[in-house]
PDB file of C-alpha atoms in Angstrom:
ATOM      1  CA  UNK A 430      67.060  38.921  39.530  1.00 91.00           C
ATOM      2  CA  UNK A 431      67.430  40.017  35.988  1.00 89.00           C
ATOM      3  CA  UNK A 432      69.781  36.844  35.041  1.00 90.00           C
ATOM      4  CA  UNK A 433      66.647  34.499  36.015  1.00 93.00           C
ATOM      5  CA  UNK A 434      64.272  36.378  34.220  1.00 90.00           C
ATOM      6  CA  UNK A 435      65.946  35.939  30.867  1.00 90.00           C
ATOM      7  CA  UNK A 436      66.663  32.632  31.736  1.00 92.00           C
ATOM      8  CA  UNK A 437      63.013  32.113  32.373  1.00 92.00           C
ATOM      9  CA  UNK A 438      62.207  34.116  29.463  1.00 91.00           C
ATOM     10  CA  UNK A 439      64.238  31.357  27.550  1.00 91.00           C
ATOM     11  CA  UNK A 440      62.102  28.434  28.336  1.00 91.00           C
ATOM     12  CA  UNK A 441      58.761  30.141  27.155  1.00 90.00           C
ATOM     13  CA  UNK A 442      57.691  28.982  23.585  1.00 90.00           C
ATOM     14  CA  UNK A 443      56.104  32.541  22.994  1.00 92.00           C
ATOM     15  CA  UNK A 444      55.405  35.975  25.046  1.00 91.00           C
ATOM     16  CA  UNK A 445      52.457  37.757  24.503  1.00 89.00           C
ATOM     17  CA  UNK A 446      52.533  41.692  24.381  1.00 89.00           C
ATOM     18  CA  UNK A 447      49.984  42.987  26.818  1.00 86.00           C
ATOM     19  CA  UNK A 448      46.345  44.061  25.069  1.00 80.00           C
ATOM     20  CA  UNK A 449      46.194  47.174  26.496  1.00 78.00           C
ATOM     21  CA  UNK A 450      49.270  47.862  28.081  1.00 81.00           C
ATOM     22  CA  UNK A 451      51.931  47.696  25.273  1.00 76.00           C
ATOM     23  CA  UNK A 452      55.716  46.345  25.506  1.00 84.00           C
ATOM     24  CA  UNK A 453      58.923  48.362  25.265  1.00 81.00           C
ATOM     25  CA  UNK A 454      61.835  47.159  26.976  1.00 84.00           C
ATOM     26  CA  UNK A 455      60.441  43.874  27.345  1.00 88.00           C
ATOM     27  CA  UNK A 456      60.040  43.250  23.612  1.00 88.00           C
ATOM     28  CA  UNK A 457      63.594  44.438  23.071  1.00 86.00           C
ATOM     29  CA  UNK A 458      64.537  41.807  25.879  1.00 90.00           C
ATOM     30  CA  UNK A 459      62.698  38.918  23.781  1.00 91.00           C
ATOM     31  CA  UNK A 460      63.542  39.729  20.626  1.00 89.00           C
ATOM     32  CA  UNK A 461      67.075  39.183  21.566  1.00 89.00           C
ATOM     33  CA  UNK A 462      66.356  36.017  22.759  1.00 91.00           C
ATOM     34  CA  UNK A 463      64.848  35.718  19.238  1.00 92.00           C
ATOM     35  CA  UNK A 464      61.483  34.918  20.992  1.00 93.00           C
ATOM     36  CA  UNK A 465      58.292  35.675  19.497  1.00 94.00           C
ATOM     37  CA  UNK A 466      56.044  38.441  20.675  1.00 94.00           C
ATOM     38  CA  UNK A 467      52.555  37.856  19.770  1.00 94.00           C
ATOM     39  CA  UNK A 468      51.106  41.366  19.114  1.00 92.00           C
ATOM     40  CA  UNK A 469      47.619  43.157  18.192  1.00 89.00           C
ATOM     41  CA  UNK A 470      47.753  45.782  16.064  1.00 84.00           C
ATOM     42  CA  UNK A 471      45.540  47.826  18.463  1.00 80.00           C
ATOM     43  CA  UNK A 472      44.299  51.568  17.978  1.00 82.00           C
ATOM     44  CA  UNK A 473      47.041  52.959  19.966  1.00 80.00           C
ATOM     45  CA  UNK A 474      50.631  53.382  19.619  1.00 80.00           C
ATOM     46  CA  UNK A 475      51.318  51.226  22.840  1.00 78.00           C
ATOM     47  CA  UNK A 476      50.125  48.255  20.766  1.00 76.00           C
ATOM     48  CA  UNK A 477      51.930  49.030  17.893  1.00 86.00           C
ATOM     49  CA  UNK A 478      55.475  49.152  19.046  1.00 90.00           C
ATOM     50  CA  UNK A 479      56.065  45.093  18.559  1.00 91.00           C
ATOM     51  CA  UNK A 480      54.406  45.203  15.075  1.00 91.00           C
ATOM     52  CA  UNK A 481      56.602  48.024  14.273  1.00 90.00           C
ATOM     53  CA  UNK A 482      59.620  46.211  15.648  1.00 90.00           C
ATOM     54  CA  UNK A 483      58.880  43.842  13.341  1.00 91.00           C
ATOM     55  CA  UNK A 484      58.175  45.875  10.719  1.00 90.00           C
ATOM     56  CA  UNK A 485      61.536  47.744  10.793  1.00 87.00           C
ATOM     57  CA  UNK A 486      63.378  44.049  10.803  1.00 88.00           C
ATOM     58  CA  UNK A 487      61.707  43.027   7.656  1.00 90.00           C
ATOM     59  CA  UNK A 488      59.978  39.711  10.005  1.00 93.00           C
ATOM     60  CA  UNK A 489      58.293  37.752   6.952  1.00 92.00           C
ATOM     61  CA  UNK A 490      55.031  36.354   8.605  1.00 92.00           C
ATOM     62  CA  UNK A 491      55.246  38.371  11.766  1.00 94.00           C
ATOM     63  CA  UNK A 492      52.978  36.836  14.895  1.00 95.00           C
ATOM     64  CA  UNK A 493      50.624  39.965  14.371  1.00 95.00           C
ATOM     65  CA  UNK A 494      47.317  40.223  14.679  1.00 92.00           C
ATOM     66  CA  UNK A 495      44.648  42.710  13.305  1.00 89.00           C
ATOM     67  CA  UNK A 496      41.951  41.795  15.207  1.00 90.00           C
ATOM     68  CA  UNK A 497      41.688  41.273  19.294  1.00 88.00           C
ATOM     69  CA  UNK A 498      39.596  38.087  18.571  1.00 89.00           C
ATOM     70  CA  UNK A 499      42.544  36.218  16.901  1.00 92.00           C
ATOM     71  CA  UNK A 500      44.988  37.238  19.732  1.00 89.00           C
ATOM     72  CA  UNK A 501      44.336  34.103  21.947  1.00 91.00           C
ATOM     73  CA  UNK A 502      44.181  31.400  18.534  1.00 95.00           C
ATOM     74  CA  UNK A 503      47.841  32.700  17.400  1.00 95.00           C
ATOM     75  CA  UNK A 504      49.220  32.471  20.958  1.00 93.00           C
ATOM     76  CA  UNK A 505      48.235  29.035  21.004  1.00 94.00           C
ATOM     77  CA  UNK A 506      49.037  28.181  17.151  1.00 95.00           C
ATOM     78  CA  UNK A 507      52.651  29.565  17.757  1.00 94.00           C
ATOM     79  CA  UNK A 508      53.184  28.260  20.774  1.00 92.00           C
ATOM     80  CA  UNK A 509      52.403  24.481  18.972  1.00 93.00           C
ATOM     81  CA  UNK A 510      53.702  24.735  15.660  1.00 92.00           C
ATOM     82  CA  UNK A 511      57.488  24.598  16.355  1.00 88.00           C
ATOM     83  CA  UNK A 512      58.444  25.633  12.638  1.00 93.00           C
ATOM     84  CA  UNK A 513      57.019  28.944  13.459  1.00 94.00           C
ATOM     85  CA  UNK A 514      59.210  29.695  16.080  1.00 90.00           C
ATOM     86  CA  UNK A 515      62.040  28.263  14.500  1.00 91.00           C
ATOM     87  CA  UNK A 516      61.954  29.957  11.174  1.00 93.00           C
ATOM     88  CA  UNK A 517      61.203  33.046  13.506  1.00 93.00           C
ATOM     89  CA  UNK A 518      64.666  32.700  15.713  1.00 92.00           C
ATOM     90  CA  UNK A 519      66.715  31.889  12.695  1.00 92.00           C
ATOM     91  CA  UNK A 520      65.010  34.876  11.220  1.00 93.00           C
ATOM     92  CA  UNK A 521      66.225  37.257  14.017  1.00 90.00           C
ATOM     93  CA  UNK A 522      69.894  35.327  14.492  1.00 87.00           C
ATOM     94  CA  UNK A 523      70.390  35.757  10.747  1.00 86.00           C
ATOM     95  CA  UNK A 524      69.043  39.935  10.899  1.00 81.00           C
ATOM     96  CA  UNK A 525      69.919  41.501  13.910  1.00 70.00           C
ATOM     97  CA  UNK A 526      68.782  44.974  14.647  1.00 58.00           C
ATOM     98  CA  UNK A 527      71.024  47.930  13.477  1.00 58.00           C
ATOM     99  CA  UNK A 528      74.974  48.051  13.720  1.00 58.00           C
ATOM    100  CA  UNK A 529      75.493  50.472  16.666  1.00 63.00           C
ATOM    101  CA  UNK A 530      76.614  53.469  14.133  1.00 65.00           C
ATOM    102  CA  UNK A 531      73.059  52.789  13.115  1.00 68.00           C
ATOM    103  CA  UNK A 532      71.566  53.107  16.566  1.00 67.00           C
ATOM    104  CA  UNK A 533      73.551  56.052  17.048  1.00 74.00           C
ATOM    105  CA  UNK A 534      72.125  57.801  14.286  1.00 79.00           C
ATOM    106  CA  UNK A 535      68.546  56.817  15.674  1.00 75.00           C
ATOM    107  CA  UNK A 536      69.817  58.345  19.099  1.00 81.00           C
ATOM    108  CA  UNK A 537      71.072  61.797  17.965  1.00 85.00           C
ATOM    109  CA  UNK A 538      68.059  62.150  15.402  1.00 87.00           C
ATOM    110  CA  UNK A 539      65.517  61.436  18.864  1.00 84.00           C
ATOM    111  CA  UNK A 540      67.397  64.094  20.387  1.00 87.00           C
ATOM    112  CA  UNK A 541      67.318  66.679  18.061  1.00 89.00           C
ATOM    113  CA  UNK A 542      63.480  66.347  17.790  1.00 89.00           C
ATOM    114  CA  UNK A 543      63.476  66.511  21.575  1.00 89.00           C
ATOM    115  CA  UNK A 544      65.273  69.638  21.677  1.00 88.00           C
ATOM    116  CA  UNK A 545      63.791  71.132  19.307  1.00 89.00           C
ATOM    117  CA  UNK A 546      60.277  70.265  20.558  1.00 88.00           C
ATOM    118  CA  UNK A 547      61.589  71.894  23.813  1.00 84.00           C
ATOM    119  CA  UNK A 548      62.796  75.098  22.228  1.00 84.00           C
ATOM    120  CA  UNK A 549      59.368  75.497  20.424  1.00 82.00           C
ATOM    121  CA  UNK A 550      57.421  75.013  23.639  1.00 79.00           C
ATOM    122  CA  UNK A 551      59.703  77.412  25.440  1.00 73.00           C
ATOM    123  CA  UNK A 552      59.230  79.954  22.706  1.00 65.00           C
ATOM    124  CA  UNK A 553      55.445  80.194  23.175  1.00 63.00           C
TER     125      UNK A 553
END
């Protein structure tokens, strides 16, 4: 049950975003736990969207990596150095993602695009 999950979510030190598989939902899920996400900035979007996350909350010292070789070495570095993960959640508690006029605004401009994407392909 969902309820479990994020309760087993809790007790994790850190959560890895998936090499080549990406995080969406998942990463939203943590990073309202204020959990880290360690993250590779791969090639493709699908391992971008954590680093981006973090990008867009201003995350000083993000748990990014740029190469896949480092992945493992921060997992384990974060996952042992408590002050990372600390400064990390107060980090997150202290800058929460957008007020919800904010995510609105986010909503209706990802609509629009879709729409219009539509009309264009329709058009052709």
């Amino acid at each position: 049950p969902f309820d479990q999950y994020l309760l087993f979510s809790k007790l994790m030190d850190v959560h890895l975003d998936p090499v080549h598989f990406g995080m969406g939902t998942t990463a939203h899920q943590m990073l309202a736990l204020n959990k880290p996400v360690i993250t590779w900035k791969s090639e493709f979007m699908r391992g971008r969207i954590v680093s981006a996350m973090y990008q867009r909350l201003g995350v000083p010292n993000p748990p990014v990596v740029n190469k896949i070789g480092d992945y493992s070495k921060m997992a384990v570095e974060w996952a042992y150095e408590e002050n990372l993960s600390l400064n990390f959640s107060k980090y997150l508690e202290n800058n929460q993602l957008e007020s919800e006029d904010e995510k609105n605004a986010y909503i209706k401009e990802f609509e629009g695009f879709l729409f219009s994407s539509y009309e264009n392909s329709t058009a052709l």
